[in-house]
PDB file of C-alpha atoms in Angstrom:
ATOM      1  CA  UNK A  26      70.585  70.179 111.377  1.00  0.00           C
ATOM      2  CA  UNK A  27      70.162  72.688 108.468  1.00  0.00           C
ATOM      3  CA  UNK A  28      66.080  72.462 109.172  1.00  0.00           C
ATOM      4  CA  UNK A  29      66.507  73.708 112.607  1.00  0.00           C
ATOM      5  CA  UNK A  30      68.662  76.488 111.514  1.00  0.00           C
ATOM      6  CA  UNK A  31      65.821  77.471 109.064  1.00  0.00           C
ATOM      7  CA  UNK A  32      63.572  77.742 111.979  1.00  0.00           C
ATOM      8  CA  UNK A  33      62.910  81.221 113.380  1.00  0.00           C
ATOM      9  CA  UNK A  34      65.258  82.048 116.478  1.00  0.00           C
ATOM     10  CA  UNK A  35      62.990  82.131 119.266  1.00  0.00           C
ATOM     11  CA  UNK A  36      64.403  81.943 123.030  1.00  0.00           C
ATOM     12  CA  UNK A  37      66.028  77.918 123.194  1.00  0.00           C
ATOM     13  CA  UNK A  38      66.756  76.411 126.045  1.00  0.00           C
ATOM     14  CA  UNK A  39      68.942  78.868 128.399  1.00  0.00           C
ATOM     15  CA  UNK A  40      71.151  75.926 129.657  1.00  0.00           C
ATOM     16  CA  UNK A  41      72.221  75.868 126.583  1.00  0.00           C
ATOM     17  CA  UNK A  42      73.594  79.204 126.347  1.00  0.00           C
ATOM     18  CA  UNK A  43      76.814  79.785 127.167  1.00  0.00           C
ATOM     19  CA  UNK A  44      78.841  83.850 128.071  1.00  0.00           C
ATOM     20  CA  UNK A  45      78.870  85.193 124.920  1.00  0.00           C
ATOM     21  CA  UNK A  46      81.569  87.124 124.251  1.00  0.00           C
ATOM     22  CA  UNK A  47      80.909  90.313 121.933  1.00  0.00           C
ATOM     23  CA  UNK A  48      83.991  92.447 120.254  1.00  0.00           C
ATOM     24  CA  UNK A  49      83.292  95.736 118.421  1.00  0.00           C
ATOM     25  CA  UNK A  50      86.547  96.788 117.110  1.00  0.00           C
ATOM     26  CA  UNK A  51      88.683  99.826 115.525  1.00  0.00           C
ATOM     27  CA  UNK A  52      88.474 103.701 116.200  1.00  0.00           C
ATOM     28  CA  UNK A  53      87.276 104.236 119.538  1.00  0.00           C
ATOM     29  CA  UNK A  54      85.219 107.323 118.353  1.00  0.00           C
ATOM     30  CA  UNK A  55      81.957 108.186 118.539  1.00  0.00           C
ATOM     31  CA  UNK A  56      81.921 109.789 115.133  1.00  0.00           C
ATOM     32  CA  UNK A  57      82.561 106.369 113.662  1.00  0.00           C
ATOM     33  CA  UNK A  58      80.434 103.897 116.470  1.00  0.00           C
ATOM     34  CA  UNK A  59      77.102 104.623 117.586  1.00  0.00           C
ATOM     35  CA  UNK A  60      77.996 103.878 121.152  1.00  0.00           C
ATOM     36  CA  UNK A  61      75.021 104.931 122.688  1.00  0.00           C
ATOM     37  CA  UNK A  62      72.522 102.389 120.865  1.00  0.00           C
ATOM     38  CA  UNK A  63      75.421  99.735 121.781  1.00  0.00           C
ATOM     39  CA  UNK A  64      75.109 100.556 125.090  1.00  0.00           C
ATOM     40  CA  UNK A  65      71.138 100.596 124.933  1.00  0.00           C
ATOM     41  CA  UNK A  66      71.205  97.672 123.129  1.00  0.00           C
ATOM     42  CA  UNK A  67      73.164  96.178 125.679  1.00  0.00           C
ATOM     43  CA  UNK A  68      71.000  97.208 128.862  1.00  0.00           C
ATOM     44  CA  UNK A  69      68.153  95.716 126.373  1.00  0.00           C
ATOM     45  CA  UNK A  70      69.514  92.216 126.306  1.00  0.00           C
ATOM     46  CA  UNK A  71      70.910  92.273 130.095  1.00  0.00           C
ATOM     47  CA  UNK A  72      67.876  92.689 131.447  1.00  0.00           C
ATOM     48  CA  UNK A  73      66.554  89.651 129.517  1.00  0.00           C
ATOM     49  CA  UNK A  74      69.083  87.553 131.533  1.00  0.00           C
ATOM     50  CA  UNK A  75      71.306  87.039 128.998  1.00  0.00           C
ATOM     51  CA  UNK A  76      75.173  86.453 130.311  1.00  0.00           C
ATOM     52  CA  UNK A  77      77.624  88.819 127.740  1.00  0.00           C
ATOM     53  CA  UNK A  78      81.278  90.311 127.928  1.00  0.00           C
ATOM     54  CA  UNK A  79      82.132  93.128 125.564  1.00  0.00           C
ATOM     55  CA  UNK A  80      85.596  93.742 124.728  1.00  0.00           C
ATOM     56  CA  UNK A  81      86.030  96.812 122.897  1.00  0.00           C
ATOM     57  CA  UNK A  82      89.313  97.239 121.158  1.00  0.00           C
ATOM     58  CA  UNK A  83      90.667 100.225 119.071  1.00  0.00           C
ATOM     59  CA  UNK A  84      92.567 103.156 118.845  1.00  0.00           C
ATOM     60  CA  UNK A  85      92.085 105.939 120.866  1.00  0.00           C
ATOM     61  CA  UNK A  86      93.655 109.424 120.235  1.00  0.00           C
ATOM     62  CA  UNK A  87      95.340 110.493 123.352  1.00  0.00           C
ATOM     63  CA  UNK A  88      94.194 114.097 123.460  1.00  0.00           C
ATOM     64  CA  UNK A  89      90.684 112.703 123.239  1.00  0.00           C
ATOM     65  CA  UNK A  90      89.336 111.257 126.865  1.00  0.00           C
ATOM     66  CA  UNK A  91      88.619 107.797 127.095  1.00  0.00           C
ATOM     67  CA  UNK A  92      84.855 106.497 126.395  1.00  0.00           C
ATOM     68  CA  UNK A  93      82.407 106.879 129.103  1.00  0.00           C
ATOM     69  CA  UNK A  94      80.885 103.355 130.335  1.00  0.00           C
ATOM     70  CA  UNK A  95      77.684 103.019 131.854  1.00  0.00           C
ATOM     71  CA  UNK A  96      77.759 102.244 135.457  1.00  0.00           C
ATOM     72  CA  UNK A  97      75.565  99.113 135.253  1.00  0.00           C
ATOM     73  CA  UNK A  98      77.388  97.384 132.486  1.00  0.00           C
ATOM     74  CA  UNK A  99      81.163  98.523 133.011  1.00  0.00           C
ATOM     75  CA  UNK A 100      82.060  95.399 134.963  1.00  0.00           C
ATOM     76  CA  UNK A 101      80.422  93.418 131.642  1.00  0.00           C
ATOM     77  CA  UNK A 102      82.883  95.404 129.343  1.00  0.00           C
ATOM     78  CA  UNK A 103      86.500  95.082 128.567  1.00  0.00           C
ATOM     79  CA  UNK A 104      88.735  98.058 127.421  1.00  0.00           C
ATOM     80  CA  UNK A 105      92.087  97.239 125.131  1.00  0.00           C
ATOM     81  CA  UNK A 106      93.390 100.957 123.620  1.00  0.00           C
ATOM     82  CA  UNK A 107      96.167 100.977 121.249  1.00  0.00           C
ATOM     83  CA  UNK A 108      97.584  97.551 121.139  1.00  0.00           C
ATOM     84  CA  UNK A 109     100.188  95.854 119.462  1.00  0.00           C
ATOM     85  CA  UNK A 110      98.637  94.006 116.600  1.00  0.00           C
ATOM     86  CA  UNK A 111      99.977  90.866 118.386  1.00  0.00           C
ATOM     87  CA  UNK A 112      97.649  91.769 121.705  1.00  0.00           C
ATOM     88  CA  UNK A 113      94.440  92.991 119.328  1.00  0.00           C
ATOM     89  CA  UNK A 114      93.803  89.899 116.844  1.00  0.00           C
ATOM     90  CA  UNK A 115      93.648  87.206 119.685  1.00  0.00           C
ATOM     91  CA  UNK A 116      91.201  89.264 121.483  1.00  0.00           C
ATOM     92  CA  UNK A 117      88.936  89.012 118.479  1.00  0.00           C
ATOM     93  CA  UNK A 118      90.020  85.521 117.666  1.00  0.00           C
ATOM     94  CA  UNK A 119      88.526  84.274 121.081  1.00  0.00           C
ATOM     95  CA  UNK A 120      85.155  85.584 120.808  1.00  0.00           C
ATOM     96  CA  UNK A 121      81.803  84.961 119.751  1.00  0.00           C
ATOM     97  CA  UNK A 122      80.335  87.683 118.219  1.00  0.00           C
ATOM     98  CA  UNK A 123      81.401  91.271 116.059  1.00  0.00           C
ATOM     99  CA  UNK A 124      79.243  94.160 115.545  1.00  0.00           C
ATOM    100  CA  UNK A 125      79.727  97.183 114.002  1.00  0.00           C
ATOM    101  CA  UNK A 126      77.049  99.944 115.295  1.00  0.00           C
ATOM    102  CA  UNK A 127      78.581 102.238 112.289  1.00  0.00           C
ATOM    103  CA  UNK A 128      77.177 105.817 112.234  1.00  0.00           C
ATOM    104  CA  UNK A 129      75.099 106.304 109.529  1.00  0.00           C
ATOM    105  CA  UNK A 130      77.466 109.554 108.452  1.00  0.00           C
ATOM    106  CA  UNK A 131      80.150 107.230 108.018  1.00  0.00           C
ATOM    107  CA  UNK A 132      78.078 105.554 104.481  1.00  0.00           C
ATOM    108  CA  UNK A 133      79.500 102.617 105.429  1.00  0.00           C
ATOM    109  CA  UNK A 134      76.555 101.066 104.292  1.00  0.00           C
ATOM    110  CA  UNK A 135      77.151 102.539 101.092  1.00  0.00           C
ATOM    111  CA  UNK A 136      80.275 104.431  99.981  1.00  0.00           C
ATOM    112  CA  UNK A 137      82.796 103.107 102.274  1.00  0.00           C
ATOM    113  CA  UNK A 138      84.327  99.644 103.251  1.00  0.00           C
ATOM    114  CA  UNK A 139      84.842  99.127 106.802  1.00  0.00           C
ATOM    115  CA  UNK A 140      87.737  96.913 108.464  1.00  0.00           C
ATOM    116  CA  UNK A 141      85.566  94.600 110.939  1.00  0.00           C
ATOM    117  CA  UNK A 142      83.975  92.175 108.110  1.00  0.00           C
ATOM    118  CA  UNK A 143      87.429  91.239 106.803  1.00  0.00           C
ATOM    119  CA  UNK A 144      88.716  91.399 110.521  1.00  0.00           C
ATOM    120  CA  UNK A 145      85.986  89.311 111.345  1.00  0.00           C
ATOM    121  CA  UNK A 146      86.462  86.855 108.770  1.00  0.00           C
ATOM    122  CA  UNK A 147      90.314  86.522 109.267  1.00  0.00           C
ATOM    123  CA  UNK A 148      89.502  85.544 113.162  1.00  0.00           C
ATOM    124  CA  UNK A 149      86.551  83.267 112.596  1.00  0.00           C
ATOM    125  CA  UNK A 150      83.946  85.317 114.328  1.00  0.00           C
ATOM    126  CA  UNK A 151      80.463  85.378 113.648  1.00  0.00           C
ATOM    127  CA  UNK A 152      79.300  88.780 112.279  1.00  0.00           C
ATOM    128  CA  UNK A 153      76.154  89.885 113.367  1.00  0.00           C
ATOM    129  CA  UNK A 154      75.188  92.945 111.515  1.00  0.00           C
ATOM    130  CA  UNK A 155      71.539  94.345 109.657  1.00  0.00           C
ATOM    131  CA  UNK A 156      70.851  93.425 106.385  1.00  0.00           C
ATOM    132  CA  UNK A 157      71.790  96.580 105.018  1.00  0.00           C
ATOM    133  CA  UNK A 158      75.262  95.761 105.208  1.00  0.00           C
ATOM    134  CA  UNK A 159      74.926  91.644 104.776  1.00  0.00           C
ATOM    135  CA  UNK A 160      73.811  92.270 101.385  1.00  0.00           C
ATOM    136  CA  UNK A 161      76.948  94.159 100.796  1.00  0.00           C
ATOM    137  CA  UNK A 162      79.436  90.919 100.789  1.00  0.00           C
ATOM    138  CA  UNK A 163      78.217  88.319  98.463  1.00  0.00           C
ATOM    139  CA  UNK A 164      80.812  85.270 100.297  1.00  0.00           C
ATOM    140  CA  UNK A 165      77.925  85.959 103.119  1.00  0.00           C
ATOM    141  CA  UNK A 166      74.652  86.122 101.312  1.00  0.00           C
ATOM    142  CA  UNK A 167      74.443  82.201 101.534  1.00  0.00           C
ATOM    143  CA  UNK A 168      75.115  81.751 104.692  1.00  0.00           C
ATOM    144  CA  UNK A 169      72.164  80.372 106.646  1.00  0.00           C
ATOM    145  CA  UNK A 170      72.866  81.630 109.921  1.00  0.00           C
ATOM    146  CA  UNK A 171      74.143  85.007 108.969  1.00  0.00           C
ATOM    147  CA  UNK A 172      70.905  85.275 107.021  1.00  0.00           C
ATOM    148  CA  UNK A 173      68.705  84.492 109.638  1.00  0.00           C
ATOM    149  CA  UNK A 174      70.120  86.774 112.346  1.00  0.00           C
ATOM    150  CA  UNK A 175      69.849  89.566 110.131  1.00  0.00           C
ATOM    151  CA  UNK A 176      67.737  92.183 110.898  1.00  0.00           C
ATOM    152  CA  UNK A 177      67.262  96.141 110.178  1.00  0.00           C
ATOM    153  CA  UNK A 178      69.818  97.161 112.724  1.00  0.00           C
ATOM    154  CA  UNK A 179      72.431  96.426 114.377  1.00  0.00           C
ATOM    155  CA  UNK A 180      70.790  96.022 117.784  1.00  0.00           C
ATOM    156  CA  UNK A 181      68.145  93.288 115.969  1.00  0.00           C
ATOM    157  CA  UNK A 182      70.531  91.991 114.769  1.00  0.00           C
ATOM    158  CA  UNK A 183      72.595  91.154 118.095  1.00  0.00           C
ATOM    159  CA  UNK A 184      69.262  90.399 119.344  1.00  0.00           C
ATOM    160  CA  UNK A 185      68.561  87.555 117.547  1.00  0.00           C
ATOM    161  CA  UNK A 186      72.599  86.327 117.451  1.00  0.00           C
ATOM    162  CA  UNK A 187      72.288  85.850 121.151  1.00  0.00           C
ATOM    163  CA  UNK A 188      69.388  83.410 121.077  1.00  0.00           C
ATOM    164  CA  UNK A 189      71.570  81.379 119.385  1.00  0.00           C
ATOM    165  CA  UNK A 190      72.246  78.105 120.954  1.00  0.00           C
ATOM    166  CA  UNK A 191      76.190  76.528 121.577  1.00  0.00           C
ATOM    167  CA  UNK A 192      75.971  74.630 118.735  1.00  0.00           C
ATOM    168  CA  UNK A 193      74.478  77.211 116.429  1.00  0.00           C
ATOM    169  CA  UNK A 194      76.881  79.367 117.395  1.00  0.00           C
ATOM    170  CA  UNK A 195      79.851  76.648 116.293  1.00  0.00           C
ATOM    171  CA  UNK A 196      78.089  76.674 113.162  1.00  0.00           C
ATOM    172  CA  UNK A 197      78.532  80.500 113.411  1.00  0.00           C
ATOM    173  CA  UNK A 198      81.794  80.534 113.329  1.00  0.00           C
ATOM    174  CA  UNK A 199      81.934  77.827 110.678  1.00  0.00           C
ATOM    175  CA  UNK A 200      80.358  79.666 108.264  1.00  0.00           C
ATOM    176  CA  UNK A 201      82.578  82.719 109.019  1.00  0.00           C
ATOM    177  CA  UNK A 202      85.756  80.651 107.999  1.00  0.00           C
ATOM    178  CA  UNK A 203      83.646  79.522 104.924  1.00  0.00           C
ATOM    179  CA  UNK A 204      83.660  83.176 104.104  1.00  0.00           C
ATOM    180  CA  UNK A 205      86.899  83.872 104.921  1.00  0.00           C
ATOM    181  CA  UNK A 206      88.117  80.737 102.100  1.00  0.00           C
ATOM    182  CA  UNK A 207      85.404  82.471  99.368  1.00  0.00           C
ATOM    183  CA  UNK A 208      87.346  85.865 100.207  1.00  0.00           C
ATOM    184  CA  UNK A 209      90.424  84.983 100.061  1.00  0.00           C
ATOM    185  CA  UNK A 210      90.114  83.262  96.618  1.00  0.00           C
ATOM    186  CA  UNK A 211      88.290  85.856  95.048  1.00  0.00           C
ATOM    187  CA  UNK A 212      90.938  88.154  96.437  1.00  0.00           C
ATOM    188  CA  UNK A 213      93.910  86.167  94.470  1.00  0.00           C
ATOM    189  CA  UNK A 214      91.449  85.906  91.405  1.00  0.00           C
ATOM    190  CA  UNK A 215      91.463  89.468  91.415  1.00  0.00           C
ATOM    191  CA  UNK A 216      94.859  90.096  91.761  1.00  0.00           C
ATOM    192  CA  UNK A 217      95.938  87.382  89.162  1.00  0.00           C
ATOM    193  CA  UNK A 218      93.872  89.364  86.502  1.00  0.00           C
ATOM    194  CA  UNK A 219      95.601  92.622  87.485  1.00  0.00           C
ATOM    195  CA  UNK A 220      98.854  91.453  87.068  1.00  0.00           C
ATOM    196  CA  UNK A 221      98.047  89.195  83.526  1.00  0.00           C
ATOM    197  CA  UNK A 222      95.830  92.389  81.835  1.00  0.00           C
ATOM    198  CA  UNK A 223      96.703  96.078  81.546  1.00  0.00           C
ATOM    199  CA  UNK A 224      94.093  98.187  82.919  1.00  0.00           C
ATOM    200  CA  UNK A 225      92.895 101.078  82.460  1.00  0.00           C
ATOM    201  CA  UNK A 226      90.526 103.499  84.949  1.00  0.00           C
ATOM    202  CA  UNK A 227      87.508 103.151  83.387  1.00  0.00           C
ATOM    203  CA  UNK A 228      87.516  99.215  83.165  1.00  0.00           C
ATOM    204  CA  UNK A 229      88.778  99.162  87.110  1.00  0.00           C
ATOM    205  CA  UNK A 230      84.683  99.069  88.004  1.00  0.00           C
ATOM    206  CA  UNK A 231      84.091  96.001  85.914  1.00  0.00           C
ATOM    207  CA  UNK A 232      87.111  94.500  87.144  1.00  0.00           C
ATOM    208  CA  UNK A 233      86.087  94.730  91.035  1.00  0.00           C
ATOM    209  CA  UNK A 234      82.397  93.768  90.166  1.00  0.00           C
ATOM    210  CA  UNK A 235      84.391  90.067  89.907  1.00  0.00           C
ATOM    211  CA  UNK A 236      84.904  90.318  93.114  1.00  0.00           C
ATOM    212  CA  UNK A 237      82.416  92.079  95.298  1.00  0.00           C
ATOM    213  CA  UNK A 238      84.749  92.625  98.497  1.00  0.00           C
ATOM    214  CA  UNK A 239      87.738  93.689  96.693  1.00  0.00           C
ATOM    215  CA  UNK A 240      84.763  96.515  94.933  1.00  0.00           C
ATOM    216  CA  UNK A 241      83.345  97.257  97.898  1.00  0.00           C
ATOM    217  CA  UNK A 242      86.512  98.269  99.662  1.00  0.00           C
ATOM    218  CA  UNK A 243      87.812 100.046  96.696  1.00  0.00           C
ATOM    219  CA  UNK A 244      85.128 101.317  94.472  1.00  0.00           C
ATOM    220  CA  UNK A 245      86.079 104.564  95.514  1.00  0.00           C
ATOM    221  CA  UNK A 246      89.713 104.546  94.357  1.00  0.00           C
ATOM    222  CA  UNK A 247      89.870 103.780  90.755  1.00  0.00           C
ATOM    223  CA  UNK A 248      92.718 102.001  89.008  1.00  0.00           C
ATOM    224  CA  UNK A 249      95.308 103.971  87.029  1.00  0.00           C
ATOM    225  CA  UNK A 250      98.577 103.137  86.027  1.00  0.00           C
ATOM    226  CA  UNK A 251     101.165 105.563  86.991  1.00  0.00           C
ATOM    227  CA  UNK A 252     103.988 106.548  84.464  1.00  0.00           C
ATOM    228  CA  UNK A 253     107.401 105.782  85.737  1.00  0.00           C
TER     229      UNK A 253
END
């Protein structure tokens, strides 16, 4: 119940455990995805035993070469470049887990709203990512799970996802969908207001605050009607 999911996540029973599947998704750059502390972070939990497949989906520029995988965990990892969005969601969809590993130069802890929480969200996947950018989307701040597999980075924080038991992680994915309903309403809130009231740049920042995902993803482009 909720009191065992209040309990710290130490190691549960392994038979318990089923593959987890991991997806880290969108520009398959290492300017925007710290690759090598996913990779690390990888070797880190495979050599505590734990059973994983990565798929990594994205777009990949075709003058740039493809990512190199490390030896010992490329049979563990799945590549999907530039697919139809028809391919790409269901490969989300269908797994457990989505992390981000942002680079740090990317603010998108700060400045800049990034595509995999909504993603995420839409496909019913738990999000394990560090507090830093949990605290960023209210619909997940009260979400017990998501709360307690938060850590101070990314790798922590897919640390302590996969110690997660089969029925935690159900309740995972529940709370992702719960998310996904609270953003999604506050998302037609928003746009019912912008359609019944004029508005005019400076009031677009007190608009958002009513809904912190819609702010978050466009703080940084201001409202302004345009003459016709």
């Amino acid at each position: 119940g909720d009191s065992q999911n209040l309990q710290s996540l130490s190691p549960l029973t392994w038979a318990s455990h089923s593959t987890r599947h991991i997806v880290i998704q969108g520009t398959l750059s290492k300017e925007r995805r710290n690759y090598d502390s996913f990779f690390q972070c990888l070797t880190e939990i495979q050599k505590k035993g734990r059973q994983f497949k990565v798929h990594m989906v994205g777009w990949r520029r075709p003058s740039r070469p493809p990512l190199e995988l490390p030896r010992h965990l490329a049979s563990s990892i799945d590549m999907h470049e530039n697919l139809k969005f028809d391919a790409y969601f269901p490969i989300i969809a269908r797994s457990d887990l989505l992390v981000t590993f942002s680079n740090s130069s990317y603010l998108y802890y700060s400045d800049r709203g990034t595509s995999s929480v909504p993603t995420g969200l839409n496909c019913g996947v738990g999000l394990a990512m560090p507090a830093s950018m949990l605290q960023l989307y209210p619909s997940l701040q009260n979400q017990v799970l998501h709360q307690n597999i938060s850590r101070e980075n990314d790798c922590e924080s897919l640390k302590a996802a996969m110690e997660l038991n089969d029925q935690q992680m159900a309740r995972l994915k529940e709370e992702a969908a719960t998310c996904r309903r609270i953003m999604m309403q506050g998302a037609r809130d928003l746009l019912l207001t912008i359609a019944q009231a004029p508005i005019s740049a400076p009031d677009s920042s007190a608009l958002f605050g009513k809904c912190g995902e819609a702010f978050q993803e466009l703080r940084l482009r201001p409202m302004t009607r345009h003459k016709p």
